[in-house]
Coordinates of C-alpha atoms in Angstrom, one line a residue:
M1 CA 7.6 31.0 12.4
T2 CA 4.6 28.8 12.3
D3 CA 2.3 30.1 15.2
S4 CA 0.4 28.2 17.7
P5 CA -3.4 28.1 17.5
A6 CA -4.2 31.6 19.1
Y7 CA -6.6 32.9 22.1
R8 CA -8.2 35.6 21.5
L9 CA -9.0 36.3 25.1
P10 CA -8.4 39.6 26.7
L11 CA -4.5 40.3 28.1
D12 CA -4.4 41.7 31.8
P13 CA -2.1 44.7 31.3
Q14 CA 0.6 42.7 33.9
E15 CA 1.3 40.4 31.7
Q16 CA 2.3 42.5 28.9
P17 CA 6.1 42.1 29.7
I18 CA 5.9 38.7 30.3
L19 CA 4.4 38.2 26.7
D20 CA 7.1 40.3 25.1
R21 CA 9.8 38.6 27.3
I22 CA 8.7 35.2 26.2
L23 CA 7.9 36.1 22.3
H24 CA 11.8 37.2 22.5
I25 CA 12.8 33.9 23.7
R26 CA 10.6 32.1 21.0
D27 CA 12.8 34.1 18.9
N28 CA 16.0 33.2 19.7
L29 CA 14.7 29.7 20.2
S30 CA 13.4 29.8 16.6
L31 CA 16.9 31.1 15.2
L32 CA 18.8 28.7 17.3
K33 CA 17.1 26.1 15.5
Q34 CA 17.2 27.4 12.0
D35 CA 20.7 27.9 12.0
R36 CA 22.5 24.3 11.0
S37 CA 26.3 26.1 11.0
T38 CA 26.7 24.8 14.2
H39 CA 26.0 22.1 16.7
I40 CA 23.4 23.2 19.4
K41 CA 24.9 23.6 22.8
S42 CA 23.7 22.2 26.0
Q43 CA 24.3 25.6 27.9
D44 CA 22.9 27.6 25.3
V45 CA 19.5 25.5 26.0
I46 CA 19.9 25.7 29.5
H47 CA 20.1 29.2 29.5
H48 CA 16.8 29.9 27.6
Y49 CA 15.1 27.6 29.6
N50 CA 15.9 29.4 32.9
E51 CA 15.2 32.5 31.1
L52 CA 11.6 30.7 30.6
I53 CA 11.3 29.7 34.2
E54 CA 11.6 33.3 35.5
Q55 CA 8.6 34.4 33.5
V56 CA 6.6 31.5 34.3
D57 CA 7.6 32.4 37.9
K58 CA 6.6 35.5 37.3
L59 CA 2.9 34.9 35.7
N60 CA 2.1 32.6 38.6
A61 CA 2.5 35.6 41.1
I62 CA 0.0 37.5 39.0
R63 CA -2.4 34.8 38.1
E64 CA -2.3 33.6 42.1
T65 CA -6.1 34.2 42.6
K66 CA -6.7 33.3 38.8
R67 CA -5.2 30.1 37.9
D68 CA -8.0 29.1 35.1
E69 CA -6.6 32.1 33.2
Q70 CA -5.8 31.8 29.2
N71 CA -4.8 34.2 26.7
R72 CA -2.2 34.2 24.3
V73 CA 0.8 34.4 26.8
D74 CA -0.1 30.6 27.4
T75 CA 0.3 29.8 23.7
V76 CA 3.9 31.6 23.0
L77 CA 4.6 30.2 26.2
D78 CA 3.5 26.6 25.0
D79 CA 5.5 27.1 22.4
C80 CA 9.0 27.8 24.2
F81 CA 8.1 24.6 25.9
Q82 CA 7.6 22.6 22.7
L83 CA 11.0 24.0 21.3
I84 CA 12.8 23.8 24.8
S85 CA 11.6 20.2 24.6
L86 CA 12.5 19.6 21.5
F87 CA 16.1 21.1 22.0
F88 CA 16.7 19.1 25.2
L89 CA 16.1 15.8 22.9
T90 CA 18.5 17.2 19.9
I91 CA 21.0 17.9 22.9
G92 CA 20.9 13.9 23.8
R93 CA 19.1 15.2 27.5
N94 CA 16.0 12.3 27.0
S95 CA 15.7 11.4 30.1
E96 CA 15.1 14.3 31.8
A97 CA 11.9 16.4 32.6
P98 CA 11.8 19.3 29.9
A99 CA 12.1 16.5 27.1
V100 CA 8.9 14.6 28.5
Y101 CA 7.3 17.9 27.6
S102 CA 6.5 17.5 23.5
A103 CA 6.3 13.8 24.1
I104 CA 3.3 14.0 26.5
S105 CA 1.8 17.1 24.3
T106 CA 1.7 14.8 21.3
V107 CA 0.8 11.5 22.8
K108 CA -2.1 13.4 24.5
R109 CA -3.8 14.7 20.5
L110 CA -2.8 10.9 19.6
L111 CA -4.8 9.1 22.2
D112 CA -7.7 11.6 21.6
H113 CA -7.5 10.4 18.0
L114 CA -7.5 6.8 18.5
K115 CA -10.2 7.4 20.7
E116 CA -12.1 9.5 18.4
A117 CA -11.6 7.0 15.6
G118 CA -13.2 4.2 17.7
F119 CA -10.7 1.6 16.4
Y120 CA -6.8 0.9 17.8
S121 CA -4.7 -1.7 18.3
P122 CA -3.4 -3.1 21.4
K123 CA -0.1 -3.0 20.6
D124 CA -0.6 1.0 20.1
L125 CA -1.7 1.1 23.7
E126 CA 0.6 -1.0 25.2
S127 CA 3.9 1.2 23.3
I128 CA 2.3 4.2 24.5
R129 CA 1.7 3.5 27.6
D130 CA 5.6 1.7 28.3
H131 CA 6.8 5.7 27.4
I132 CA 4.1 7.0 29.5
T133 CA 5.6 4.8 33.2
Q134 CA 9.1 6.6 31.4
W135 CA 8.2 10.0 31.1
R136 CA 6.7 9.5 34.7
H137 CA 10.2 8.4 36.4
S138 CA 12.1 11.6 34.2
V139 CA 9.5 13.8 35.8
R140 CA 9.9 12.2 39.2
R141 CA 13.3 12.3 38.9
G142 CA 13.9 16.3 37.9
K143 CA 11.7 17.4 41.5
D144 CA 15.1 18.7 42.8
T145 CA 16.9 19.8 39.3
F146 CA 13.6 21.4 37.7
S147 CA 10.5 24.5 37.8
D148 CA 8.5 22.9 40.3
S149 CA 5.8 24.4 38.1
L150 CA 7.1 22.4 35.1
L151 CA 7.0 19.5 36.9
T152 CA 3.4 19.8 38.2
L153 CA 2.1 21.0 34.9
L154 CA 3.6 17.9 33.3
D155 CA 2.8 15.4 36.3
A156 CA -0.9 16.5 35.2
R157 CA -0.7 16.3 31.6
I158 CA 0.5 12.2 32.1
G159 CA -2.6 12.0 34.9
V160 CA -4.7 13.0 31.7
C161 CA -3.1 10.5 29.5
E162 CA -2.9 7.9 31.9
S163 CA -7.1 8.3 31.9
I164 CA -7.5 7.8 28.1
L165 CA -5.4 5.2 28.0
Q166 CA -7.1 3.3 30.8
D167 CA -10.4 4.0 28.9
L168 CA -8.7 2.7 25.7
Q169 CA -7.6 -0.4 27.2
Q170 CA -10.9 -1.0 29.3
N171 CA -12.6 -1.3 25.6
L172 CA -10.5 -4.3 25.0
S173 CA -11.0 -6.1 27.7
K174 CA -13.4 -8.5 26.7
L175 CA -11.4 -9.3 23.7
D176 CA -10.1 -13.2 24.6
P177 CA -7.2 -14.4 23.1
E178 CA -9.0 -15.9 19.6
M179 CA -11.4 -12.6 19.2
M180 CA -8.5 -10.3 19.9
G181 CA -6.5 -11.7 16.4
T182 CA -9.6 -11.2 14.5
Y183 CA -9.9 -7.5 15.7
E184 CA -6.1 -6.7 15.1
K185 CA -6.4 -7.7 11.0
L186 CA -9.6 -5.8 11.6
V187 CA -8.1 -2.4 12.5
S188 CA -5.1 -3.0 10.3
I189 CA -7.0 -3.8 7.6
L190 CA -9.5 -0.3 8.1
R191 CA -6.1 1.3 8.4
S192 CA -4.8 0.0 5.5
L193 CA -8.0 1.1 3.6
S194 CA -8.0 4.5 5.3
A195 CA -4.3 4.3 3.6
C196 CA -5.8 3.6 0.1
N197 CA -8.3 6.3 0.0
T198 CA -5.5 8.5 0.3
R199 CA -3.3 7.6 -2.6
S200 CA -2.5 9.8 -5.6
K201 CA -4.3 7.0 -7.7
F202 CA -7.2 5.3 -6.3
P203 CA -5.9 1.5 -6.2
A204 CA -8.9 -0.1 -7.0
K205 CA -8.1 -3.8 -7.0
E206 CA -6.1 -3.5 -3.6
V207 CA -9.1 -2.6 -2.1
Q208 CA -10.9 -5.4 -3.3
D209 CA -8.7 -7.3 -2.4
F210 CA -9.2 -6.2 1.1
E211 CA -12.7 -6.2 0.6
R212 CA -12.6 -9.8 0.0
Q213 CA -10.5 -10.6 2.9
L214 CA -13.4 -9.0 5.0
L215 CA -15.9 -11.1 3.5
E216 CA -13.8 -14.5 4.7
I217 CA -13.8 -13.1 7.6
Q218 CA -17.5 -12.2 7.8
D219 CA -17.9 -16.4 6.8
Q220 CA -15.7 -17.4 9.4
L221 CA -17.7 -15.6 12.2
H222 CA -20.7 -16.5 10.3
E223 CA -22.3 -12.7 10.4
T224 CA -24.3 -11.5 7.3
R225 CA -23.3 -8.0 5.3
V226 CA -25.2 -4.8 6.6
T227 CA -27.7 -3.8 3.9
H228 CA -29.1 0.0 4.4
D229 CA -31.9 -0.1 2.2
G230 CA -32.9 3.5 2.1
K231 CA -30.1 4.8 2.9
T232 CA -26.6 5.2 1.5
A233 CA -23.4 3.6 3.4
E234 CA -22.4 6.8 4.9
Q235 CA -25.4 7.4 6.9
V236 CA -25.6 4.2 8.3
Y237 CA -21.8 4.4 9.3
A238 CA -22.3 7.8 11.0
E239 CA -25.3 5.9 12.5
R240 CA -22.9 3.5 13.8
L241 CA -19.8 5.6 15.2
E242 CA -23.7 8.0 17.1
Q243 CA -24.5 4.9 18.7
M244 CA -20.8 4.3 19.9
S245 CA -20.6 7.9 21.4
L246 CA -24.0 7.2 23.1
T247 CA -22.5 3.8 24.6
E248 CA -19.1 6.0 25.5
G249 CA -18.6 3.9 29.3
E250 CA -19.9 0.7 28.6
V251 CA -17.4 -2.0 27.9
A252 CA -19.4 -5.1 25.1
D253 CA -18.2 -8.1 24.8
G254 CA -15.6 -9.7 22.8
P255 CA -17.6 -10.6 19.9
T256 CA -19.9 -7.7 20.1
V257 CA -16.9 -5.4 19.5
V258 CA -15.8 -7.6 16.5
R259 CA -18.4 -7.7 14.6
A260 CA -19.0 -3.8 15.2
L261 CA -15.8 -2.9 13.5
L262 CA -16.5 -5.6 11.0
A263 CA -19.5 -3.6 9.8
R264 CA -17.6 -0.6 10.1
C265 CA -14.6 -1.9 7.7
L266 CA -17.3 -3.1 5.0
L267 CA -19.3 -0.2 5.1
W268 CA -16.0 1.7 5.0
V269 CA -14.7 0.2 1.4
E270 CA -18.1 0.3 0.3
I271 CA -17.9 4.2 1.0
I272 CA -14.1 4.9 -0.4
Q273 CA -15.6 2.5 -3.5
E274 CA -17.8 5.3 -4.3
K275 CA -15.4 7.7 -3.6
Q276 CA -12.5 6.8 -5.5
G277 CA -10.2 9.1 -3.6
K278 CA -12.4 12.5 -4.1
I279 CA -13.3 14.8 -1.9
D280 CA -15.2 16.9 -1.2
S281 CA -14.0 20.3 -3.4
R282 CA -14.4 22.1 -0.2
F283 CA -11.8 20.4 1.9
E284 CA -9.6 20.2 -1.0
E285 CA -6.9 22.9 0.9
T286 CA -6.6 20.6 3.9
Y287 CA -6.4 17.4 2.4
A288 CA -4.0 18.7 0.3
H289 CA -2.2 20.4 3.0
L290 CA -2.3 16.9 5.5
V291 CA -1.0 14.8 2.5
K292 CA 1.7 16.8 2.3
I293 CA 2.6 16.7 5.9
R294 CA 2.2 13.3 6.2
N295 CA 4.1 12.2 2.9
T296 CA 7.2 14.5 4.2
L297 CA 7.3 13.5 7.7
E298 CA 6.8 9.8 6.2
Q299 CA 9.6 10.3 4.0
M300 CA 11.8 11.4 7.1
N301 CA 11.2 8.1 8.1
L302 CA 14.2 7.0 5.3
T303 CA 16.4 9.6 6.4
H304 CA 16.0 10.4 10.0
A305 CA 18.8 8.8 11.9
W306 CA 21.2 10.8 10.0
S307 CA 19.7 13.6 8.9
L308 CA 16.5 14.4 11.3
R309 CA 17.1 17.4 13.8
E310 CA 14.2 16.6 16.7
T311 CA 13.3 20.7 16.7
D312 CA 12.3 20.0 12.9
L313 CA 9.3 18.6 14.2
Y314 CA 8.3 21.6 16.0
S315 CA 6.8 23.0 12.3
Y316 CA 4.9 20.5 11.5
Q317 CA 3.6 20.0 15.2
R318 CA 2.3 23.2 14.6
Q319 CA 0.8 23.1 11.8
L320 CA -0.8 20.1 12.5
D321 CA -2.1 21.6 16.0
R322 CA -3.4 24.7 14.0
I323 CA -5.3 22.2 11.7
D324 CA -6.8 20.3 15.0
A325 CA -7.8 23.1 16.9
S326 CA -9.4 24.6 14.1
R327 CA -12.4 21.7 14.1
R328 CA -15.6 22.3 16.0
D329 CA -16.9 19.5 18.7
G330 CA -14.6 17.0 16.5
N331 CA -16.2 18.5 13.1
F332 CA -14.1 19.6 10.1
L333 CA -15.9 22.6 9.0
S334 CA -15.8 24.3 5.2
P335 CA -13.5 27.4 5.5
V336 CA -16.3 28.9 3.4
T337 CA -19.5 27.9 4.1
N338 CA -18.4 27.3 8.2
E339 CA -20.8 23.7 7.5
P340 CA -19.3 20.4 8.9
A341 CA -17.6 18.0 6.3
D342 CA -19.6 15.0 5.1
L343 CA -18.6 11.4 6.6
H344 CA -16.1 10.2 4.1
A345 CA -14.5 14.2 4.1
Q346 CA -14.2 13.6 8.2
R347 CA -13.0 10.0 8.3
T348 CA -10.3 10.9 5.6
L349 CA -8.7 14.1 7.5
L350 CA -9.3 12.6 10.4
Y351 CA -6.9 9.9 9.7
L352 CA -4.5 11.8 7.6
L353 CA -4.2 13.9 11.1
R354 CA -3.8 10.9 13.2
K355 CA -0.8 9.0 10.9
S356 CA 0.6 12.6 10.9
Y357 CA 1.0 12.5 14.6
S358 CA 2.0 9.0 14.9
F359 CA 5.0 10.4 12.8
V360 CA 6.1 12.7 14.9
Y361 CA 4.9 10.5 18.3
Q362 CA 7.8 8.0 16.6
Y363 CA 10.5 10.3 16.0
I364 CA 10.2 11.4 19.4
V365 CA 10.2 8.1 20.9
S366 CA 13.1 6.8 18.8
S367 CA 15.3 9.6 19.6
E368 CA 18.6 8.8 20.7
P369 CA 20.4 9.9 23.5
V370 CA 23.4 11.6 22.1
S371 CA 23.8 15.1 21.4
E372 CA 23.6 16.0 17.7
A373 CA 27.1 16.4 17.7
L374 CA 27.9 13.3 18.5
L375 CA 25.3 11.5 16.0
P376 CA 27.9 11.4 13.1
I377 CA 30.1 9.1 15.0
Y378 CA 26.9 7.0 16.8
N379 CA 25.3 6.4 13.7
Q380 CA 28.5 5.2 12.2
L381 CA 29.0 2.7 15.2
L382 CA 25.5 1.5 14.7
T383 CA 25.8 0.4 11.0
L384 CA 29.4 -1.0 12.1
K385 CA 27.5 -3.0 14.7
R386 CA 25.0 -4.4 12.5
C387 CA 27.3 -5.4 10.1
L388 CA 29.1 -7.3 12.6
V389 CA 26.1 -9.0 13.9
E390 CA 25.3 -9.8 10.3
V391 CA 28.9 -11.6 10.1
K392 CA 28.7 -13.4 13.3
R393 CA 25.0 -14.3 12.3
S394 CA 26.0 -15.8 8.7
G395 CA 28.9 -18.2 10.3
G396 CA 31.8 -15.5 10.9
V397 CA 34.8 -14.9 9.3
D398 CA 37.4 -17.7 8.0
S399 CA 40.3 -15.6 8.6
P400 CA 41.1 -12.8 10.9
R401 CA 42.2 -10.7 8.4
E402 CA 38.7 -10.5 6.6
L403 CA 37.8 -8.2 10.0
Y404 CA 41.1 -5.7 9.3
P405 CA 38.5 -2.9 7.7
Y406 CA 36.3 -3.1 10.9
S407 CA 39.1 -3.2 12.8
M408 CA 40.5 0.2 11.5
K409 CA 37.2 1.8 11.5
L410 CA 36.6 1.3 15.5
N411 CA 40.4 2.1 15.8
S412 CA 40.2 5.4 14.1
I413 CA 37.1 6.4 16.1
D414 CA 38.3 5.1 19.4
N415 CA 41.6 7.5 18.6
M416 CA 39.0 10.5 18.2
K417 CA 38.4 10.2 21.8
K418 CA 40.6 13.1 24.2
D419 CA 41.3 12.2 27.5
G420 CA 38.1 9.6 27.1
K421 CA 36.1 11.7 25.9
F422 CA 34.5 12.8 21.9
M423 CA 36.0 16.4 22.0
V424 CA 33.4 18.5 19.4
G425 CA 36.2 21.8 19.8
N426 CA 36.1 22.4 23.5
D427 CA 33.0 21.1 24.3
I428 CA 32.2 17.3 25.5
P429 CA 28.7 16.7 24.1
E430 CA 25.9 14.8 25.7
G431 CA 25.8 11.3 25.2
Q432 CA 28.9 9.9 25.9
A433 CA 28.2 7.0 27.6
S434 CA 26.1 6.0 25.3
V435 CA 28.8 6.3 22.8
T436 CA 31.2 4.4 24.5
A437 CA 29.3 1.5 25.2
L438 CA 27.8 1.2 21.5
L439 CA 31.5 1.2 20.8
A440 CA 32.9 -1.5 23.5
E441 CA 29.9 -3.8 22.0
C442 CA 31.7 -3.1 18.5
F443 CA 35.1 -4.1 20.2
D444 CA 33.6 -7.2 21.2
L445 CA 32.1 -8.5 18.8
A446 CA 35.0 -8.1 16.8
Y447 CA 36.8 -9.5 19.2
D448 CA 34.5 -12.7 19.7
L449 CA 34.8 -13.1 15.3
R450 CA 38.6 -12.7 15.6
E451 CA 38.5 -15.4 18.3
E452 CA 35.8 -17.8 16.7
S453 CA 38.2 -17.7 13.1
Q454 CA 41.9 -18.1 14.6
Q455 CA 40.0 -21.6 16.7
H456 CA 38.7 -22.4 13.1
E457 CA 42.1 -21.9 11.2
E458 CA 43.5 -23.9 14.3
S459 CA 41.2 -26.8 14.0
N460 CA 42.0 -26.5 10.4
G461 CA 45.5 -27.0 10.6
V462 CA 45.5 -29.9 12.9
E463 CA 43.2 -31.7 10.5
T464 CA 45.4 -31.3 7.8
S465 CA 48.6 -32.3 9.9
N466 CA 47.1 -35.3 10.3
E467 CA 45.6 -36.6 7.1
V468 CA 49.2 -35.5 6.2
E469 CA 50.4 -38.1 9.0
V470 CA 48.1 -40.8 7.9
A471 CA 49.2 -40.4 4.1
S472 CA 52.1 -40.7 4.5

């Protein structure tokens, strides 16, 4: 099992029984996560959640006079809450407070990395802001249902994320619409360049094309390329990052923000063209590990609607957390010499770390509010809906007979219900309302298409009759 980053502080003897118990809970959650022979049941998740809260209450009583204590108990508790949170998503209880835990932990990491990278799209921030608002509502709704300790913790973590988000939004507040368009294009180019820099084979021609686009933007802004006589591009880039940290808290005007980002893009092109996709040999192992995680998460994007169990994300979160926690003052350190990486390696590894966390975030927020037991039915209905919408968009059908395959499939799904519920064995999985609503949408689309085709047939029949009368 992938453990969380470990604390090595001494453990209060009074907390040892709590640690033993939550280790046992974590082991049970891990076994439940790995068991693919059956669907996750709500009662199992709630049982483990209640067990965990019981240990939290005991821990709070012991720490009444030392609230800032942090040791291995806390890291294992975090493991358990991360798993419980992902289990709540798996059983379709997405809008309940425990489900927020994993999401807000991932967003905190993502926001920290966006701030550290020093460039981000307004769309990134809008998506995060909207979901944070939803999560805060979930926490408030849970005040009469879930533990005060959990809700207080979630409320505090959401507050931290809101504070970072506000700072990031403030940094872009002086960009007018025209400057914003240029800024967003530069963000896109810089991210594309970073992706090129991590390809198995360095795409020199593609990078040259991005460089040409940057030079066109430079001409439009009447700027000149940064010269660095006597210094390397990496040294100048590092100086610019240092200047950013010194002026943190100050909000620059729009043109200054855009010019600074353009200069960074041009320097980064120069750096990666020189490196040709080769990273400092001391960091090859970390680089290969992050590339593997990034590629695996990216490939999951093609199949996650059908095969992803949200708890599968846990191992990737923990691997990323360990790599992130191993840094010192934001620096990736050599496992041999304990020296920080050069700028190229630092920024490359940070990009891979941020990209991987962004995939985890994407999968969490796109999780459907439906139990995995109902997901096969739900996904079939989603496919049917897309097909019916496409048929409608393409002009409908010529005859109601063309809708028979859709109607037969919808009826077969509808007939799976028992007493108005979709049952799996004797269980009534979460997400009944979502599946029923989607089924109703599909029936409505099929009905509308049938009505249109019948009207079309009747209209053609009248026209044909008139033509016959005229001919006679």
